[in-house]
Every structure is written in structure tokens, then in C-alpha cells.
CSV table of C-alpha atoms and ligand atoms in Angstrom, one decimal:
chain,number,residue,atom,x,y,z
A,1,MET,CA,-22.4,3.4,-7.1
A,2,GLU,CA,-23.5,0.1,-5.3
A,3,LYS,CA,-20.2,-2.4,-5.5
A,4,ILE,CA,-17.6,-0.3,-3.4
A,5,PRO,CA,-14.9,-3.0,-3.5
A,6,ALA,CA,-14.1,-2.6,0.9
A,7,HIS,CA,-10.1,-2.7,0.5
A,8,ILE,CA,-8.0,-0.9,-2.1
A,9,ALA,CA,-4.5,-1.3,-2.3
A,10,ILE,CA,-2.5,0.5,-5.2
A,11,ILE,CA,0.5,0.9,-6.6
A,12,MET,CA,1.7,3.4,-7.4
A,13,ASP,CA,4.1,4.2,-10.2
A,14,GLY,CA,5.2,6.6,-12.8
A,15,ASN,CA,6.5,9.5,-10.7
A,16,GLY,CA,9.6,9.5,-12.1
A,17,ARG,CA,8.6,9.0,-15.8
A,18,TRP,CA,6.2,12.3,-15.0
A,19,ALA,CA,8.2,13.8,-13.5
A,20,GLU,CA,11.3,13.9,-16.8
A,21,ALA,CA,8.7,14.0,-19.5
A,22,GLN,CA,8.3,17.9,-18.0
A,23,GLY,CA,11.9,18.7,-17.5
A,24,LYS,CA,11.7,17.8,-14.2
A,25,ASP,CA,13.5,16.2,-11.6
A,26,ARG,CA,12.4,12.3,-10.6
A,27,CYS,CA,11.9,13.6,-7.1
A,28,ASP,CA,9.9,16.4,-8.3
A,29,GLY,CA,7.4,13.5,-9.4
A,30,HIS,CA,7.1,12.3,-6.0
A,31,ILE,CA,6.9,15.2,-4.2
A,32,GLU,CA,4.1,15.8,-6.8
A,33,GLY,CA,2.9,12.2,-5.7
A,34,VAL,CA,1.9,13.4,-2.3
A,35,VAL,CA,-1.1,15.5,-3.7
A,36,SER,CA,-2.5,11.7,-5.4
A,37,VAL,CA,-2.1,9.6,-1.5
A,38,LYS,CA,-3.9,13.0,-0.3
A,39,ALA,CA,-6.6,12.8,-2.5
A,40,CYS,CA,-6.8,9.6,-2.8
A,41,ILE,CA,-7.5,9.3,0.9
A,42,LYS,CA,-9.7,11.7,0.7
A,43,ALA,CA,-11.9,9.9,-2.1
A,44,ALA,CA,-11.8,6.9,-0.7
A,45,ARG,CA,-13.4,8.2,2.6
A,46,LYS,CA,-15.9,9.4,0.8
A,47,ARG,CA,-16.9,7.1,-1.4
A,48,GLY,CA,-17.2,4.3,2.0
A,49,VAL,CA,-13.6,2.8,1.1
A,50,ARG,CA,-12.9,0.8,4.7
A,51,TYR,CA,-8.9,0.1,3.5
A,52,LEU,CA,-7.2,2.2,1.2
A,53,THR,CA,-3.0,-0.2,1.3
A,54,LEU,CA,-0.2,2.3,-0.4
A,55,TYR,CA,2.6,0.9,-2.1
A,56,ALA,CA,5.5,3.7,-0.8
A,57,PHE,CA,8.8,2.2,-1.2
A,58,SER,CA,9.2,-1.6,-2.0
A,59,THR,CA,12.3,-3.4,-0.4
A,60,GLU,CA,14.1,-3.0,-3.9
A,61,ASN,CA,13.5,0.5,-4.2
A,62,TRP,CA,16.7,0.6,-1.9
A,63,GLY,CA,18.5,0.0,-5.5
A,64,ARG,CA,18.0,3.0,-6.2
A,65,PRO,CA,20.7,6.5,-5.8
A,66,GLN,CA,21.0,7.3,-2.7
A,67,GLU,CA,20.3,10.8,-3.4
A,68,GLU,CA,16.6,9.4,-4.9
A,69,VAL,CA,16.5,6.7,-0.8
A,70,ASP,CA,17.2,9.8,0.6
A,71,ALA,CA,15.1,12.1,-0.7
A,72,LEU,CA,11.5,9.1,-0.6
A,73,MET,CA,12.1,8.6,3.6
A,74,GLN,CA,12.2,12.8,4.0
A,75,LEU,CA,9.1,12.8,1.7
A,76,PHE,CA,8.1,9.1,3.7
A,77,CYS,CA,8.2,10.7,7.6
A,78,ALA,CA,7.4,14.9,6.6
A,79,SER,CA,4.2,13.9,5.6
A,80,VAL,CA,2.4,11.3,6.6
A,81,THR,CA,4.5,13.2,10.2
A,82,LYS,CA,2.9,16.0,8.5
A,83,GLU,CA,-0.9,14.9,8.5
A,84,THR,CA,-1.3,13.0,11.4
A,85,PRO,CA,-3.4,15.8,12.7
A,86,GLU,CA,-6.1,15.7,9.5
A,87,LEU,CA,-6.5,12.0,9.0
A,88,VAL,CA,-6.3,11.7,13.3
A,89,GLU,CA,-9.1,14.1,12.1
A,90,GLN,CA,-11.0,12.8,9.3
A,91,GLY,CA,-11.2,8.8,11.2
A,92,VAL,CA,-8.0,7.8,9.1
A,93,GLN,CA,-6.0,4.9,11.3
A,94,VAL,CA,-2.9,4.4,9.4
A,95,ARG,CA,-0.3,0.9,9.5
A,96,ILE,CA,2.5,0.3,8.4
A,97,ILE,CA,3.2,-2.7,6.8
A,98,GLY,CA,6.2,-4.5,5.8
A,99,ARG,CA,9.9,-4.4,7.3
A,100,ARG,CA,11.3,-2.0,10.1
A,101,ASP,CA,14.7,-2.4,10.7
A,102,ARG,CA,16.2,-1.1,8.5
A,103,PHE,CA,15.1,2.4,9.1
A,104,SER,CA,16.8,4.7,11.3
A,105,GLU,CA,16.3,4.8,15.2
A,106,GLU,CA,14.8,8.4,14.8
A,107,VAL,CA,11.8,7.5,11.9
A,108,ARG,CA,10.8,4.0,13.5
A,109,GLU,CA,9.2,5.9,16.5
A,110,ARG,CA,7.9,8.4,14.2
A,111,LEU,CA,6.3,5.5,12.4
A,112,LEU,CA,5.4,3.8,15.9
A,113,HIS,CA,4.2,8.1,16.0
A,114,ILE,CA,1.9,8.3,14.1
A,115,GLU,CA,0.4,4.8,14.2
A,116,LYS,CA,-0.5,5.4,18.8
A,117,SER,CA,-2.2,8.8,17.4
A,118,THR,CA,-4.8,7.6,14.5
A,119,ALA,CA,-5.4,4.5,16.6
A,120,GLY,CA,-8.3,5.8,17.8
A,121,GLY,CA,-9.4,6.2,13.5
A,122,ASP,CA,-12.5,4.0,12.4
A,123,LYS,CA,-13.6,5.6,9.1
A,124,LEU,CA,-10.8,3.9,7.0
A,125,THR,CA,-7.9,2.3,7.6
A,126,LEU,CA,-4.9,3.8,5.9
A,127,ALA,CA,-1.8,0.9,5.5
A,128,LEU,CA,0.7,2.1,3.9
A,129,ALA,CA,4.0,-0.4,2.6
A,130,PHE,CA,7.2,0.6,3.1
A,131,ASP,CA,9.9,-1.6,3.0
A,132,TYR,CA,7.2,-4.0,1.8
A,133,SER,CA,7.8,-6.3,-0.9
A,134,SER,CA,5.8,-9.2,-0.1
A,135,ARG,CA,8.7,-12.5,-0.8
A,136,ASP,CA,10.5,-10.4,2.6
A,137,GLU,CA,6.1,-10.9,4.7
A,138,LEU,CA,6.0,-14.4,4.2
A,139,VAL,CA,9.1,-15.5,4.9
A,140,ARG,CA,8.8,-12.8,7.5
A,141,ALA,CA,5.4,-14.7,8.5
A,142,THR,CA,6.6,-18.0,8.0
A,143,ARG,CA,9.3,-17.7,10.1
A,144,ALA,CA,7.0,-16.6,13.2
A,145,ILE,CA,5.1,-19.6,12.6
A,146,ALA,CA,8.1,-21.9,12.4
A,147,ALA,CA,9.0,-20.7,15.5
A,148,LYS,CA,5.9,-21.3,17.4
A,149,VAL,CA,6.4,-25.4,15.4
A,150,GLU,CA,9.7,-25.2,17.7
A,151,SER,CA,7.3,-24.4,20.8
A,152,GLY,CA,5.5,-26.5,20.4
A,153,GLU,CA,2.3,-24.0,20.1
A,154,LEU,CA,1.6,-24.8,17.6
A,155,SER,CA,1.5,-28.0,15.1
A,156,ALA,CA,2.8,-28.3,11.9
A,157,GLU,CA,-1.7,-30.4,11.0
A,158,ASP,CA,-2.6,-26.9,12.6
A,159,ILE,CA,-0.8,-24.9,10.2
A,160,ASN,CA,-3.6,-23.5,7.5
A,161,ASP,CA,-4.5,-20.6,5.3
A,162,GLU,CA,-5.6,-18.2,8.4
A,163,ILE,CA,-2.7,-19.0,10.3
A,164,ILE,CA,-1.1,-17.7,7.0
A,165,SER,CA,-2.4,-15.0,6.6
A,166,ALA,CA,-3.0,-14.3,10.9
A,167,HIS,CA,1.1,-14.0,10.1
A,168,LEU,CA,1.5,-11.4,7.1
A,169,ASP,CA,1.8,-7.1,8.4
A,170,THR,CA,-1.8,-7.2,6.6
A,171,ALA,CA,-2.8,-9.0,9.9
A,172,ASP,CA,-6.8,-8.7,10.7
A,173,MET,CA,-7.6,-6.7,6.9
A,174,PRO,CA,-9.4,-8.5,4.7
A,175,ASP,CA,-7.6,-9.7,1.2
A,176,PRO,CA,-7.5,-6.7,-1.3
A,177,ASP,CA,-11.0,-6.6,-3.4
A,178,PHE,CA,-9.5,-3.8,-6.5
A,179,ILE,CA,-5.6,-3.2,-7.1
A,180,ILE,CA,-4.7,-1.1,-9.3
A,181,ARG,CA,-1.1,-0.1,-10.8
A,182,THR,CA,-0.9,3.4,-13.0
A,183,SER,CA,1.2,4.0,-15.8
A,184,GLY,CA,0.3,1.3,-17.9
A,185,GLU,CA,2.5,-1.3,-16.0
A,186,CYS,CA,0.9,-4.5,-16.2
A,187,ARG,CA,3.0,-6.6,-13.0
A,188,LEU,CA,2.5,-7.0,-8.9
A,189,SER,CA,5.9,-6.2,-8.1
A,190,ASN,CA,6.5,-8.5,-5.8
A,191,PHE,CA,2.8,-6.5,-4.3
A,192,LEU,CA,0.5,-8.7,-1.4
A,193,LEU,CA,1.7,-11.4,-3.8
A,194,TRP,CA,-0.9,-14.0,-1.2
A,195,GLN,CA,-3.3,-11.3,-0.4
A,196,ALA,CA,-4.2,-10.6,-4.2
A,197,SER,CA,-5.7,-14.7,-5.1
A,198,TYR,CA,-9.3,-13.3,-6.0
A,199,ALA,CA,-8.6,-9.1,-6.5
A,200,GLU,CA,-9.4,-7.4,-10.1
A,201,MET,CA,-6.8,-5.8,-11.4
A,202,TYR,CA,-6.8,-3.3,-13.5
A,203,PHE,CA,-3.8,-0.9,-14.9
A,204,PRO,CA,-4.1,2.2,-16.4
A,205,GLN,CA,-1.7,4.5,-18.2
A,206,THR,CA,-2.3,7.5,-15.8
A,207,MET,CA,1.0,8.0,-14.2
A,208,TRP,CA,0.7,8.2,-10.2
A,209,PRO,CA,0.9,12.7,-9.9
A,210,GLU,CA,-1.9,12.5,-11.8
A,211,PHE,CA,-4.0,10.0,-10.9
A,212,ARG,CA,-6.6,12.4,-8.2
A,213,GLU,CA,-10.3,12.4,-7.1
A,214,GLU,CA,-11.9,11.9,-11.1
A,215,ALA,CA,-9.4,8.8,-12.1
A,216,PHE,CA,-10.3,7.4,-8.6
A,217,ASP,CA,-14.2,7.8,-9.6
A,218,LYS,CA,-13.0,6.3,-12.4
A,219,ALA,CA,-11.2,2.7,-11.1
A,220,LEU,CA,-14.1,2.5,-9.2
A,221,GLU,CA,-16.9,2.3,-12.3
A,222,VAL,CA,-14.2,-0.5,-13.8
A,223,TYR,CA,-14.7,-1.7,-10.5
A,224,ALA,CA,-18.6,-2.0,-10.1
A,225,GLU,CA,-17.7,-4.2,-13.6
A,226,ARG,CA,-15.7,-6.3,-13.2
A,227,ASN,CA,-18.0,-9.5,-12.4
A,228,ARG,CA,-16.0,-12.0,-9.3
A,229,ARG,CA,-16.8,-15.8,-9.7
A,230,PHE,CA,-13.6,-16.5,-7.4
A,231,GLY,CA,-13.9,-20.4,-8.4
A,232,VAL,CA,-17.1,-20.9,-8.4
A,233,LEU,CA,-20.3,-21.1,-11.3
B,1,IPE,C1,7.1,5.4,-7.8
B,1,IPE,O1,7.2,5.7,-9.4
B,1,IPE,C2,7.7,5.6,-6.5
B,1,IPE,C3,8.7,4.9,-6.5
B,1,IPE,C4,8.5,3.3,-6.9
B,1,IPE,C5,8.9,5.1,-4.9
B,1,IPE,P1,8.3,5.5,-9.6
B,1,IPE,O2,9.3,6.6,-9.0
B,1,IPE,O3,9.0,4.2,-9.6
B,1,IPE,O4,7.8,5.7,-11.3
B,1,IPE,P2,9.0,5.5,-12.4
B,1,IPE,O5,8.1,3.8,-12.6
B,1,IPE,O6,10.6,5.4,-12.6
B,1,IPE,O7,8.7,6.3,-14.3
B,2,IPE,C1,6.9,-0.7,-7.5
B,2,IPE,O1,7.6,0.6,-8.2
B,2,IPE,C2,7.4,-0.6,-6.1
B,2,IPE,C3,6.4,1.2,-5.7
B,2,IPE,C4,5.6,1.5,-5.9
B,2,IPE,C5,6.9,1.5,-4.6
B,2,IPE,P1,8.8,0.6,-8.9
B,2,IPE,O2,8.9,1.5,-10.5
B,2,IPE,O3,9.8,-0.5,-7.8
B,2,IPE,O4,8.5,-1.0,-9.8
B,2,IPE,P2,9.5,-1.8,-11.3
B,2,IPE,O5,10.7,-1.9,-11.0
B,2,IPE,O6,8.5,-0.7,-12.3
B,2,IPE,O7,8.9,-3.5,-10.9
B,3,MG,MG1,8.3,2.8,-11.7
């Protein structure tokens, strides 16, 4: 396969439905979903993908039942902490995108620690979107830019594509080439709206807990067939 996307972003959807279909608790679906996360990180690294962004928790997901929110917080922290040594070994640099102000002090510290310990990874950048939404990111970026205009560091005329991109959580990362959403839903649900401008999209029916190496490779085949034009002939 020659056409490997440099940056793949995945909306990991369908954990709850997968669990319910088996008569299990929704949280069992999230636990099984972590296995898919590990499989996709490995596959991405193996295939030479340089950036992998995973949508793990949206700013809207706080509206779910408290029990599920708590389980997701716990699972996220425990999994990333547990996997940190292996991620370091694999050369994976972890970066967390999204808000941080709504996490407990303990969670915030853990996330910082994970980012610090994996900072030297140069094989794959793994961006985990946690308490993330694109509109929230754009609001924060706009405020940061406005503050610079107010202080005179920037003028209004300086604001362009690059300046906006540089104030997003994904600053320094290329835009995603390929966005995958599992479970058959065909929407972005507030994910990377600015960055997705020319991304190819793929909506497989597979539920996230079943999206493993084979499904990942199939997605790469789908991408390789696409003809990207970027508005020019
Ligand atoms: C994705 O699975 C995980 C998160 C959004 C945290 P869902 O929990 O949305 O599963 P479905 O869509 O209800 O099946
Ligand atoms: C999007 O999935 C968020 C994540 C995968 C983290 P949701 O399940 O929350 O989105 P909707 O509600 O179906 O749009
Ligand atoms: Mg869902």
C-alpha cells in the first residue's frame, strides 16, 4: 500500500450499542474499546502513520449518566497510565487535546505526567481528545488571539489560516487526511471541524470494540482508493 495517510483521526463510536447487543453493560463496551485503541495504535505505527487522533470524550459527553461519566474518566486515566511504559517503548508521543479545567487536580497531573514521559517519542504522535469539542477549541483559540490583538502583540490584519491553526489544540500537527467514524453514524459530532476541511471521510458499520487491525487495514485500503483534489484539477 503506497498511499498511507500521514494523519488519521478516529471517532470511536458504538461501544454502548456493541455491549447492549450482547446483553452487557455499556461500560463493558468501553473496556473492550480500549483493546481496539491499543490495536489501532500498533497498526498505525506498523503502517507508518505519523499522527493518530482519537476522540475519547466530547464536551457533550458530560451529559451522560454520572455513573458512565465516572467510569469513562477512570478507564481513560487508568488505561493511559498503565500503557505509558509500552507507549514510550514504541516511540509514541502522547498529547491530550481539549479542555482541562473540568478535571480533578489528580487527573490533570496524571495527564501532564503522561505527556512528559512520552515527549521523546518520534515514531507516532497520538493525540487523545478528551473533554474536547471543536467549537470549544475554536472559542478558546479565538479568545487567545483576541487577547494578543488587545495587547498589541498581533494586529487584526495578521490573522490568517496559519494563525488560527496555531492557536488550536492541534497546533504543530498536520490536518487529518482521513477521518474514520465507526458504528455507521455519518456525522462529526463536533470533532476537528476546522481541521477536517479536506479530510477524506469513512463511516464503516463496525462498532468500535470490533475495530481491530484487520478493520484498520481495510480502512487504509479505502483511503488508498480515494482521489483527493483540494479544489484544483
Ligand atoms: C463511544 O461509544 C464512546 C464515547 C462516546 C465515550 P458510545 O458510548 O457513544 O456508544 P454508542 O454510540 O452509545 O453505541
Ligand atoms: C462522539 O460520539 C464522541 C466520541 C466518540 C467521544 P457520541 O456518541 O457522543 O456522539 P453522538 O451523540 O452520537 O453524536
Ligand atoms: Mg455514540
